[in-house]
Short mmCIF file of C-alpha atoms in Angstrom, two decimals:
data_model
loop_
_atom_site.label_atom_id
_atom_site.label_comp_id
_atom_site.label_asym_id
_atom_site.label_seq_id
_atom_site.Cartn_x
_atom_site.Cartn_y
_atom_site.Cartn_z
CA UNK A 28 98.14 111.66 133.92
CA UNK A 29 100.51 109.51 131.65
CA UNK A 30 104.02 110.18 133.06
CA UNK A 31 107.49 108.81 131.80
CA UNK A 32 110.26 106.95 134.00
CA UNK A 33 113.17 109.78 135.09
CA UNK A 34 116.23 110.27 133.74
CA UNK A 35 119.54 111.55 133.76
CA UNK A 36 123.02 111.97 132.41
CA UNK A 37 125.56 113.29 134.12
CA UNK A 38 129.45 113.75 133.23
CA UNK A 39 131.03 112.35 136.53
CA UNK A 40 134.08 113.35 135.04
CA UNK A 41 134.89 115.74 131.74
CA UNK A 42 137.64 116.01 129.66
CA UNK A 43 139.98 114.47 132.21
CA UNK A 44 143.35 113.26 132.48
CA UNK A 45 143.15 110.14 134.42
CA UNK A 46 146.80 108.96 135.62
CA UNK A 47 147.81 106.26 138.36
CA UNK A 48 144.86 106.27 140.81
CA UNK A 49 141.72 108.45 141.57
CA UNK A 50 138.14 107.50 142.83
CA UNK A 51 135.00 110.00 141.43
CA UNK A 52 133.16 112.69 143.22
CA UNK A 53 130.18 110.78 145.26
CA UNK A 54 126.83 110.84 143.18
CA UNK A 55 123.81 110.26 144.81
CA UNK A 56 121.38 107.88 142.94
CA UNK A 57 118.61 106.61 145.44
CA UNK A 58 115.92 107.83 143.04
CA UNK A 59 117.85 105.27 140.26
CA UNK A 60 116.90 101.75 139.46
CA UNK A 61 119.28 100.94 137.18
CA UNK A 62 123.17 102.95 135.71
CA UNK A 63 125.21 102.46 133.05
CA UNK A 64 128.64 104.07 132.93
CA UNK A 65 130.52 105.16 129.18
CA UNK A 66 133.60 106.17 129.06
CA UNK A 67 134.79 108.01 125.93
CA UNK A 68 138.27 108.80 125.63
CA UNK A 69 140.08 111.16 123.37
CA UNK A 70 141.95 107.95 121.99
CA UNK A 71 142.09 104.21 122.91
CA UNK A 72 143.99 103.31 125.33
CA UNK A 73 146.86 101.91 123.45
CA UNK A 74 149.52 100.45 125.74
CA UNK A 75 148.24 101.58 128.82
CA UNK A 76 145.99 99.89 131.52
CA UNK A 77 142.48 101.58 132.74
CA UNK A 78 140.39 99.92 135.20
CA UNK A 79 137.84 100.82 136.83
CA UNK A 80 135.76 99.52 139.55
CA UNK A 81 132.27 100.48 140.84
CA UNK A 82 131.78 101.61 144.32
CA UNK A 83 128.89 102.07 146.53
CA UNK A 84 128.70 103.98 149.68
CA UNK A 85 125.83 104.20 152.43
CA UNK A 86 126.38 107.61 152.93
CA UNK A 87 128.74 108.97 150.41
CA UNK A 88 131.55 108.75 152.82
CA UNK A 89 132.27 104.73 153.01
CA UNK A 90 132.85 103.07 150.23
CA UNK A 91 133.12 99.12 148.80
CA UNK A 92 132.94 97.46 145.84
CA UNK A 93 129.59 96.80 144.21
CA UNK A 94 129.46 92.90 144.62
CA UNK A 95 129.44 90.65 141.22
CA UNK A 96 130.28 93.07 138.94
CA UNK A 97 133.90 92.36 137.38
CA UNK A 98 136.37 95.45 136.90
CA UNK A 99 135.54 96.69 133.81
CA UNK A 100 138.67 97.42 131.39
CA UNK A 101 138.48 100.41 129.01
CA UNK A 102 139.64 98.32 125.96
CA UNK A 103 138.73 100.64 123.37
CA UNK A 104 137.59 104.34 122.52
CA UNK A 105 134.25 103.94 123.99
CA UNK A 106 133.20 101.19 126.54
CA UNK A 107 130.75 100.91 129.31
CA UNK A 108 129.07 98.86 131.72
CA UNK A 109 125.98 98.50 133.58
CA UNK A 110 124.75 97.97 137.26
CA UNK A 111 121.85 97.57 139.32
CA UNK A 112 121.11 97.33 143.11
CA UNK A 113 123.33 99.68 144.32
CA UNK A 114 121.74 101.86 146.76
CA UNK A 115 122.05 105.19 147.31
CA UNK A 116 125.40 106.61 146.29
CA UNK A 117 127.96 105.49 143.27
CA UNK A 118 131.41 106.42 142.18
CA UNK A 119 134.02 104.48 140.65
CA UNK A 120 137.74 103.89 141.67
CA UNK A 121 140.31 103.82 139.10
CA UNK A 122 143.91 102.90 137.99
CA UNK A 123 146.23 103.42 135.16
CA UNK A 124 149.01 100.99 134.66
CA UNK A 125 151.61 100.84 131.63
CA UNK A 126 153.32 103.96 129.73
CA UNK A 127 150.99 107.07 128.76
CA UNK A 128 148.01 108.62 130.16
CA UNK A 129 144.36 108.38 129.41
CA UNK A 130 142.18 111.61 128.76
CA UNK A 131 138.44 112.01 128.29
CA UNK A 132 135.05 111.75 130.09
CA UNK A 133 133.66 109.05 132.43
CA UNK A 134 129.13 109.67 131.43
CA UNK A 135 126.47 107.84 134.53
CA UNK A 136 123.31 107.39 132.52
CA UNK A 137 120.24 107.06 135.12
CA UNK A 138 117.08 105.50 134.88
CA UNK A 139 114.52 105.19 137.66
CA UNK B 17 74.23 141.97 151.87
CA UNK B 18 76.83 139.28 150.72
CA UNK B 19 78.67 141.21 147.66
CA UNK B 20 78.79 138.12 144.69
CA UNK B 21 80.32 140.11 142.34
CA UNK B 22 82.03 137.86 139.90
CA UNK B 23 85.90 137.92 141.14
CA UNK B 24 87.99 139.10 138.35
CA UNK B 25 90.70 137.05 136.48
CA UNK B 26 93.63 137.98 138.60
CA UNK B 27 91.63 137.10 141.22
CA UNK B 28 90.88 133.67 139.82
CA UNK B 29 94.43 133.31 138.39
CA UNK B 30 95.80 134.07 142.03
CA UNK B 31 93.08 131.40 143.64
CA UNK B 32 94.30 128.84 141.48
CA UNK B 33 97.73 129.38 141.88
CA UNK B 34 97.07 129.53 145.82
CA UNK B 35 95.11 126.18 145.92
CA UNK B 36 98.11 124.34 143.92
CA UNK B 37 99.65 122.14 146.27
CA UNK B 38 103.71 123.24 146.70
CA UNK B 39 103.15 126.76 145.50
CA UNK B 40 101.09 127.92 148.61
CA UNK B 41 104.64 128.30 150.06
CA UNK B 42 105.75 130.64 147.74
CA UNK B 43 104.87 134.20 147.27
CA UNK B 44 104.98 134.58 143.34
CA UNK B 45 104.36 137.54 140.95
CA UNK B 46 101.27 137.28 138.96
CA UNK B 47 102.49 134.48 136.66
CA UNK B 48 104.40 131.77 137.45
CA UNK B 49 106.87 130.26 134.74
CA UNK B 50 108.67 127.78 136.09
CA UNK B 51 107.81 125.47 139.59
CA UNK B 52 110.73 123.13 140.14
CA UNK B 53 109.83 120.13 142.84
CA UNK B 54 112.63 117.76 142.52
CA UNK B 55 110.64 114.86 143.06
CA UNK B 56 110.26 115.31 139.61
CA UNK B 57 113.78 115.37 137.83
CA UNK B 58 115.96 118.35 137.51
CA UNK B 59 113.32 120.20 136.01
CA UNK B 60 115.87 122.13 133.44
CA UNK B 61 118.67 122.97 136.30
CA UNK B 62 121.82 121.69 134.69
CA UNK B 63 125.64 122.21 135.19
CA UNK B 64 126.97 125.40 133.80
CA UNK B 65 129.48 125.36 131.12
CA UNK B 66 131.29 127.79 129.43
CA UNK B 67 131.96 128.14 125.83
CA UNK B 68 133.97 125.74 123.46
CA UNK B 69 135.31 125.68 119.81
CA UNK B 70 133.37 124.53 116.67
CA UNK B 71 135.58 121.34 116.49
CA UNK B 72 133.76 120.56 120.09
CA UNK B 73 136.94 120.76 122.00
CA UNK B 74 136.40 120.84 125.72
CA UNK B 75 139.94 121.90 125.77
CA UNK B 76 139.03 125.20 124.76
CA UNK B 77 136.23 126.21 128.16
CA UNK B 78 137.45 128.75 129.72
CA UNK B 79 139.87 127.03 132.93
CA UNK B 80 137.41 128.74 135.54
CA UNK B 81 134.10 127.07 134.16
CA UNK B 82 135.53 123.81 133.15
CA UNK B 83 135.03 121.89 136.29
CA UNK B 84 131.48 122.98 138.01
CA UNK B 85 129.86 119.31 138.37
CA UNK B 86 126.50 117.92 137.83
CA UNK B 87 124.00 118.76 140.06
CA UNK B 88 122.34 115.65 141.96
CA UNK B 89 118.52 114.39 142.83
CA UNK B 90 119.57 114.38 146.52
CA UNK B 91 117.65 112.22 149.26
CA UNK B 92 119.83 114.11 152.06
CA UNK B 93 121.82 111.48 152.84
CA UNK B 94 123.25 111.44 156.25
CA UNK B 95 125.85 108.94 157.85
CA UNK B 96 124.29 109.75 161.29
CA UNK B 97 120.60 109.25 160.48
CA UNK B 98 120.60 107.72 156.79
CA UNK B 99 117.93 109.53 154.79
CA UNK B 100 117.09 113.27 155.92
CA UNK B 101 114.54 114.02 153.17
CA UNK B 102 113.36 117.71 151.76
CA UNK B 103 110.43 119.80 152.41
CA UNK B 104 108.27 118.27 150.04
CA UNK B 105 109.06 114.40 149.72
CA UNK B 106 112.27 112.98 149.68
CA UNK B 107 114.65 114.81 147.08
CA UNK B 108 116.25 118.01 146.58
CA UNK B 109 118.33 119.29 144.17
CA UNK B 110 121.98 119.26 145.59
CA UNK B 111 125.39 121.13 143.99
CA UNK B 112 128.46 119.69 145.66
CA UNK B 113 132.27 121.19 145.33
CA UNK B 114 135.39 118.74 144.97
CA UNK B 115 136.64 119.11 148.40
CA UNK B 116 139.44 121.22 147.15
CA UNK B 117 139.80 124.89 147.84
CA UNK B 118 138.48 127.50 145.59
CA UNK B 119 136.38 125.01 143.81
CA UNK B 120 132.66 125.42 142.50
CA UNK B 121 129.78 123.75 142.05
CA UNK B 122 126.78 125.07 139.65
CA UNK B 123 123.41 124.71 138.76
CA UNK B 124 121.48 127.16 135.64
CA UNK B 125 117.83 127.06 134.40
CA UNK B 126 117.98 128.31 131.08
CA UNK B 127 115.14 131.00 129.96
CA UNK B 128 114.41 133.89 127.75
CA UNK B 129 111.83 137.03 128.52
CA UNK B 130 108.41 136.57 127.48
CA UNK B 131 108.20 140.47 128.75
CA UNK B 132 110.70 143.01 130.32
CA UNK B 133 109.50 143.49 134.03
CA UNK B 134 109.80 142.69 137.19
CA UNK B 135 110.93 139.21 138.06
CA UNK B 136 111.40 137.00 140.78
CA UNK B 137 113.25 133.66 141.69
CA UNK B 138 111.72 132.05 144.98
CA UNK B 139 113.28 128.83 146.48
CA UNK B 140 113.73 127.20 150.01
CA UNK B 141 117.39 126.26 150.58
CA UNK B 142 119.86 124.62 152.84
CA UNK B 143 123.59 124.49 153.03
CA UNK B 144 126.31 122.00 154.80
CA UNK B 145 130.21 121.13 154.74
CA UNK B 146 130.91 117.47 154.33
CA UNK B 147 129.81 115.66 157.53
CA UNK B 148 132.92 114.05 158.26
CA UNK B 149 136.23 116.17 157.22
CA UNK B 150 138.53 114.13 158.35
CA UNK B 151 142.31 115.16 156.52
CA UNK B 152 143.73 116.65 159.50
CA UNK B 153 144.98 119.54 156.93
CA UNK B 154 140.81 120.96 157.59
CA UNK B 155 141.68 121.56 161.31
CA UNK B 156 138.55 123.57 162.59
CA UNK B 157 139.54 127.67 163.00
CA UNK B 158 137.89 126.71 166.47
CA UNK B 159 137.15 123.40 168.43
CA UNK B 160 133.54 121.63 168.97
CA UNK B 161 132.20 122.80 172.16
CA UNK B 162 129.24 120.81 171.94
CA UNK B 163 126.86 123.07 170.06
CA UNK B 164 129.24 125.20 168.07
CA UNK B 165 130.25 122.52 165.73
CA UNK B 166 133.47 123.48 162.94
CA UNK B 167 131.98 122.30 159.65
CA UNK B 168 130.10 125.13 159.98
CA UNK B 169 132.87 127.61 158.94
CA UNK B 170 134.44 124.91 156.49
CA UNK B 171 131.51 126.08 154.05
CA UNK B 172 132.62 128.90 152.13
CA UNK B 173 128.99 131.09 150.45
CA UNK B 174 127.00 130.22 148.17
CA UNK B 175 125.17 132.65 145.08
CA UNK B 176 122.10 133.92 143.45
CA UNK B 177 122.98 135.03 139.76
CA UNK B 178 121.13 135.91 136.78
CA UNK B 179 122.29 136.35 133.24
CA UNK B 180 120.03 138.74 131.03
CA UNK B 181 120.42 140.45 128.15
CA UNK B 182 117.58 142.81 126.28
CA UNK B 183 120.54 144.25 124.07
CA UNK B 184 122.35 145.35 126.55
CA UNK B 185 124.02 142.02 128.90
CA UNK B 186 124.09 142.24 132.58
CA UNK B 187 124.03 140.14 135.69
CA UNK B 188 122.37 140.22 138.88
CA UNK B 189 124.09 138.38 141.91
CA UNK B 190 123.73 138.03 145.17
CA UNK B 191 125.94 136.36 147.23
CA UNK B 192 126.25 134.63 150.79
CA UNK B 193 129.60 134.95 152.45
CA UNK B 194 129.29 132.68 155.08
CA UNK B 195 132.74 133.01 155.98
CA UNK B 196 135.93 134.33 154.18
CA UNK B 197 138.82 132.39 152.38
CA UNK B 198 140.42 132.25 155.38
CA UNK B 199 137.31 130.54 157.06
CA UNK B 200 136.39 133.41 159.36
CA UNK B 201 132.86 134.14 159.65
CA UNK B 202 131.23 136.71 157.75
CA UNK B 203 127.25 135.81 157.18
CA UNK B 204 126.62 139.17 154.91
CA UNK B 205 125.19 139.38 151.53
CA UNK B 206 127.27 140.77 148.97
CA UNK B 207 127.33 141.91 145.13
CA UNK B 208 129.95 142.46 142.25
CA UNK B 209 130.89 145.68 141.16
CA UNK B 210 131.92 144.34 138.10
CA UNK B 211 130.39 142.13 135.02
CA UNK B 212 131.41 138.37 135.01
CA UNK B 213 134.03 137.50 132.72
CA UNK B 214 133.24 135.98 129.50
CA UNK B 215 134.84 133.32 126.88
CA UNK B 216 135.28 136.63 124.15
CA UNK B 217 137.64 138.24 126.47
CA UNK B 218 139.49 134.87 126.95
CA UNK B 219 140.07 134.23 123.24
CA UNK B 220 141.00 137.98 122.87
CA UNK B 221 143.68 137.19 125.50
CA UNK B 222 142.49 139.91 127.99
CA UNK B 223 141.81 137.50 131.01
CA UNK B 224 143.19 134.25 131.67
CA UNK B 225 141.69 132.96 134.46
CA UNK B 226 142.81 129.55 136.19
CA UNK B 227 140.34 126.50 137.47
CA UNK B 228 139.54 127.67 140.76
CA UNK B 229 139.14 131.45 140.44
CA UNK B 230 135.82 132.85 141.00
CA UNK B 231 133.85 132.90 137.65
CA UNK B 232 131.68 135.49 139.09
CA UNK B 233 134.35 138.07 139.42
CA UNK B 234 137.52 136.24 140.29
CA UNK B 235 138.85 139.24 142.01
CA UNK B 236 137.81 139.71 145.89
CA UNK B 237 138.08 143.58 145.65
CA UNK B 238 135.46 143.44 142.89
CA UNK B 239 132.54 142.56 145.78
CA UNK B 240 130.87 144.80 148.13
CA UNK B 241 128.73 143.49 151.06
CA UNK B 242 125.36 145.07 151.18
CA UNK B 243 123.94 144.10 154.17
CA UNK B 244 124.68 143.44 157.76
CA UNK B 245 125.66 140.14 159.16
CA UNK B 246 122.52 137.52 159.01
CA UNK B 247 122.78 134.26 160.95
CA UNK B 248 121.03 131.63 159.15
CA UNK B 249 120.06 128.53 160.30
CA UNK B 250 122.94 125.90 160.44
CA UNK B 251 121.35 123.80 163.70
CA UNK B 252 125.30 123.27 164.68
CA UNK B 253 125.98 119.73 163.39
CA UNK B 254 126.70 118.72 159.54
CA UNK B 255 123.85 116.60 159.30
CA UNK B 256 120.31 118.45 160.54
CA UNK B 257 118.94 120.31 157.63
CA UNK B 258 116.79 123.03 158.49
CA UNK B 259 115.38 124.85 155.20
CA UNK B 260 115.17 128.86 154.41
CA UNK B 261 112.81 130.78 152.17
CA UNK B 262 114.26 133.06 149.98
CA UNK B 263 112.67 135.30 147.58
CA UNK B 264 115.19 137.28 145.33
CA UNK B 265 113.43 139.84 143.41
CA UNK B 266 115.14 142.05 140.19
CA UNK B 267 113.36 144.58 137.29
CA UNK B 268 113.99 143.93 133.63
CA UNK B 269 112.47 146.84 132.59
CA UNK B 270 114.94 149.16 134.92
CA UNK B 271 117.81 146.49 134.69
CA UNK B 272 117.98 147.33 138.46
CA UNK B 273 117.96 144.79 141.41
CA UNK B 274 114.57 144.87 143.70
CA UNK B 275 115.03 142.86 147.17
CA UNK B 276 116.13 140.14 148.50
CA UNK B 277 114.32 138.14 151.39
CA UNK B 278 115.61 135.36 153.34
CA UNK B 279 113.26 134.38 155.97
CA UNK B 280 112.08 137.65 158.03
CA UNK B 281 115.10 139.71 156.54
CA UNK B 282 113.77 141.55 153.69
CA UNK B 283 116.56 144.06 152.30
CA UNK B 284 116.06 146.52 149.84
CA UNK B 285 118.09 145.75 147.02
CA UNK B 286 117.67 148.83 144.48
CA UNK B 287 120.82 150.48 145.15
CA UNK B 288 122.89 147.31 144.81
CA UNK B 289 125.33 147.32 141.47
CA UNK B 290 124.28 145.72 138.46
CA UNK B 291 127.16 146.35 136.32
CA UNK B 292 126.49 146.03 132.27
CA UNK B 293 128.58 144.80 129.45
CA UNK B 294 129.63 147.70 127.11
CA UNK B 295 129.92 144.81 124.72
CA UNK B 296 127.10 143.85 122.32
CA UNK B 297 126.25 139.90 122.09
CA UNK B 298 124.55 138.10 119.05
CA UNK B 299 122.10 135.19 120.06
CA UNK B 300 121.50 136.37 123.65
CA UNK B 301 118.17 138.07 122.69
CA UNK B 302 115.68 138.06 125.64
CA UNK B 303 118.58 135.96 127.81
CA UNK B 304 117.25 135.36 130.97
CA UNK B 305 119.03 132.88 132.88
CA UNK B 306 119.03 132.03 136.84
CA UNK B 307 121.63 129.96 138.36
CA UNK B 308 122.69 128.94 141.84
CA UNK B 309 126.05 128.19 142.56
CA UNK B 310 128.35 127.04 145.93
CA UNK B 311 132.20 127.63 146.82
CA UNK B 312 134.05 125.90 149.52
CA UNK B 313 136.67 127.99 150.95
CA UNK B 314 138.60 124.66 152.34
CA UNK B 315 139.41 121.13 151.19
CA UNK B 316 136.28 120.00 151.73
CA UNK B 317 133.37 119.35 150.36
CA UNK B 318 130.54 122.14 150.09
CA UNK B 319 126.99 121.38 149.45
CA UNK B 320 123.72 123.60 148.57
CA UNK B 321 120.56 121.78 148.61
CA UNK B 322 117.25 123.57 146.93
CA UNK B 323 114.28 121.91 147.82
CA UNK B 324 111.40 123.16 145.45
CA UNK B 325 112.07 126.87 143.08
CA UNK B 326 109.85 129.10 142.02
CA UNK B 327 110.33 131.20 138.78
CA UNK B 328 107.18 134.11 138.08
CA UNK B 329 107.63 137.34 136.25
CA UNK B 330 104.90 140.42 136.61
CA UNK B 331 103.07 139.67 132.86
#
């Protein structure tokens, strides 16, 4: 039987307000081979500062960075980034620096 | 003298059904719809939302389904043993809460009713609190003792709903209360007495309901238990997963609820409320939706796990 690879979209986070710092809900992934993150905000983030940082987690309780991949800066509207080899669980940690506050949703696109 | 009369199609249908590896587990009604092994992707189980405007503005959900996460293809991750696995292969489908309270997590398969009659959701399930609560503000209503182990009454209940509507809209729900709000043990199966509360009565500002009431009836004096305290399987610690068979059973033709069995308990189910709208939708015709969903009654996390479903209607 012909079968397709998995996968999945999820909204990590939906129609948010994001202000100073917050890390995502755990997601589990082991079944993944490879993630991209969007983010899609209501506006870009004029004068204001959002990083965010992957994470990875052996058990969805410890977390570190995902080695070599940079910070990724929202810079506009809609931005995203991809990673690979990152076990079983992902989230992402985030900041906002400057004057305002960023709103929208933070999509994980799966693939096995 | 061996009888070899030809065995009739039900017969055959039922043999077939039988032989299929992952449904001999199950006890289904003559036809099966839907088998969901989540070894294979989410199989249709998705995060409920509510309703929204026609710009597309997610300002505009109603506050109490806006937040009900995406499910996730769990491997049963542990921090004690690493991978835990399901009952059949490695992944489950898992609903977590924010570890906050009040908050709910969600999963919905979305059908319609290829006939009124009766029909039944099977499943095997498990349930945890995170394994490692460790804001002091969760303090345990009572200390380890070595087998008793808190996270056990840090998970709040978890539910059985469907959504149908044959031109009249009604639920069926069933609910665990493993404990109360207050984290003290309950373990009985309740219902609502009362219909869930929709987006209409929102925008007709009747209701106003906030993020972490209970979309299923946010009021606690709308539920009545229906059954006697059942102990389920927790095996004491956060982290050992021991799964339950549950067959939930409801008539479409009667619009009344059936049974309900989890493990050996089998309770009769026909007297329990199913309380219908009095209004009339457009473009719910046939409606027949199933969804699971989980409520932590603390800041912490709640998780229900569903290894393999089981969807079959008497047709």
């Amino acid at each position: 039987m012909t079968t397709v690879n998995e996968s999945l979209t999820v909204l990590i986070e939906r129609n948010t307000e994001f202000a100073s710092e917050f890390a995502t809900e755990p997601y589990e992934v082991a079944w993944a081979r490879e993630a991209r993150w969007f983010v899609v905000l209501d506006e870009p983030p004029n004068g204001v500062e959002f990083r965010l940082e992957t994470e990875i987690s052996p058990d969805g309780l410890d977390w570190c960075p995902l080695e070599d991949v940079q910070p990724h800066v929202a810079g506009s509207r809609v931005t995203s980034w991809s990673v690979r080899d990152f076990g079983g669980w992902l989230r992402v940690r985030g900041s906002v620096a400057g004057q305002g506050q960023v709103k929208g949703s933070i999509f994980l696109a799966l693939k096995a | 003298m061996t009888d070899r009369a030809a065995p009739d199609y039900t017969t055959m249908r039922r043999a077939h059904s039988d032989a299929a590896p992952g449904v001999t587990k199950f006890q289904p009604l003559s036809r099966i719809i839907a088998h969901d092994d989540f070894n294979s992707g989410t199989h249709g189980w998705t995060q409920l939302s509510g309703n929204y405007d026609a710009a597309g503005n997610l300002d505009t959900l109603e506050p109490q389904m806006s937040d009900f996460r995406p499910p996730q293809l769990s491997s049963c991750n542990f921090y004690d043993v690493g991978t835990h696995g399901a009952v059949s292969g490695t992944y489950a489908l898992k609903m977590a809460t924010r570890p906050i309270k009040g908050h709910t997590a969600t999963a919905i398969r979305r059908l319609t009713m290829p006939v009124r009659g009766k029909v039944q959701l099977e499943a095997y399930f498990t349930y945890k609190s995170e394994a490692r609560a460790l804001d002091p503000k969760n303090a345990p209503p009572k200390e380890w003792d070595g087998n008793y182990h808190p996270s056990e009454d840090l998970f709040g209940a978890f539910t059985l709903g469907s959504d149908m509507d044959d031109g009249t809209r009604y639920h069926v729900v069933a609910r665990y209360m493993n404990t109360t709000m207050d984290n003290v043990p309950d373990r009985r199966w309740w219902a609502p007495t009362v219909v869930e509360p929709t987006g209409k009565e929102r925008f007709d500002g009747k209701v106003n309901y906030s993020k972490l009431d209970d979309f299923t009836a946010p009021n606690p004096d709308d539920w009545k238990p229906f059954t006697e305290p059942q102990d389920l399987c927790y095996n004491e610690v956060p982290t050992k997963i021991n799964w339950h068979y549950l067959r939930w059973q409801f008539d479409t033709e009667t619009r009344t609820n059936v049974e309900l069995q989890v493990n050996d308990r089998i309770y009769d189910t026909s007297q329990v409320d199913v309380p219908l709208y009095t209004e009339k939708y457009r473009s719910l015709n046939g409606l027949l939706n199933f969804y699971f969903s989980v409520r932590t009654h603390a800041d912490v996390r709640n998780f229900l796990y569903i290894d393999s479903a089981l969807v079959s209607i008497d047709w």
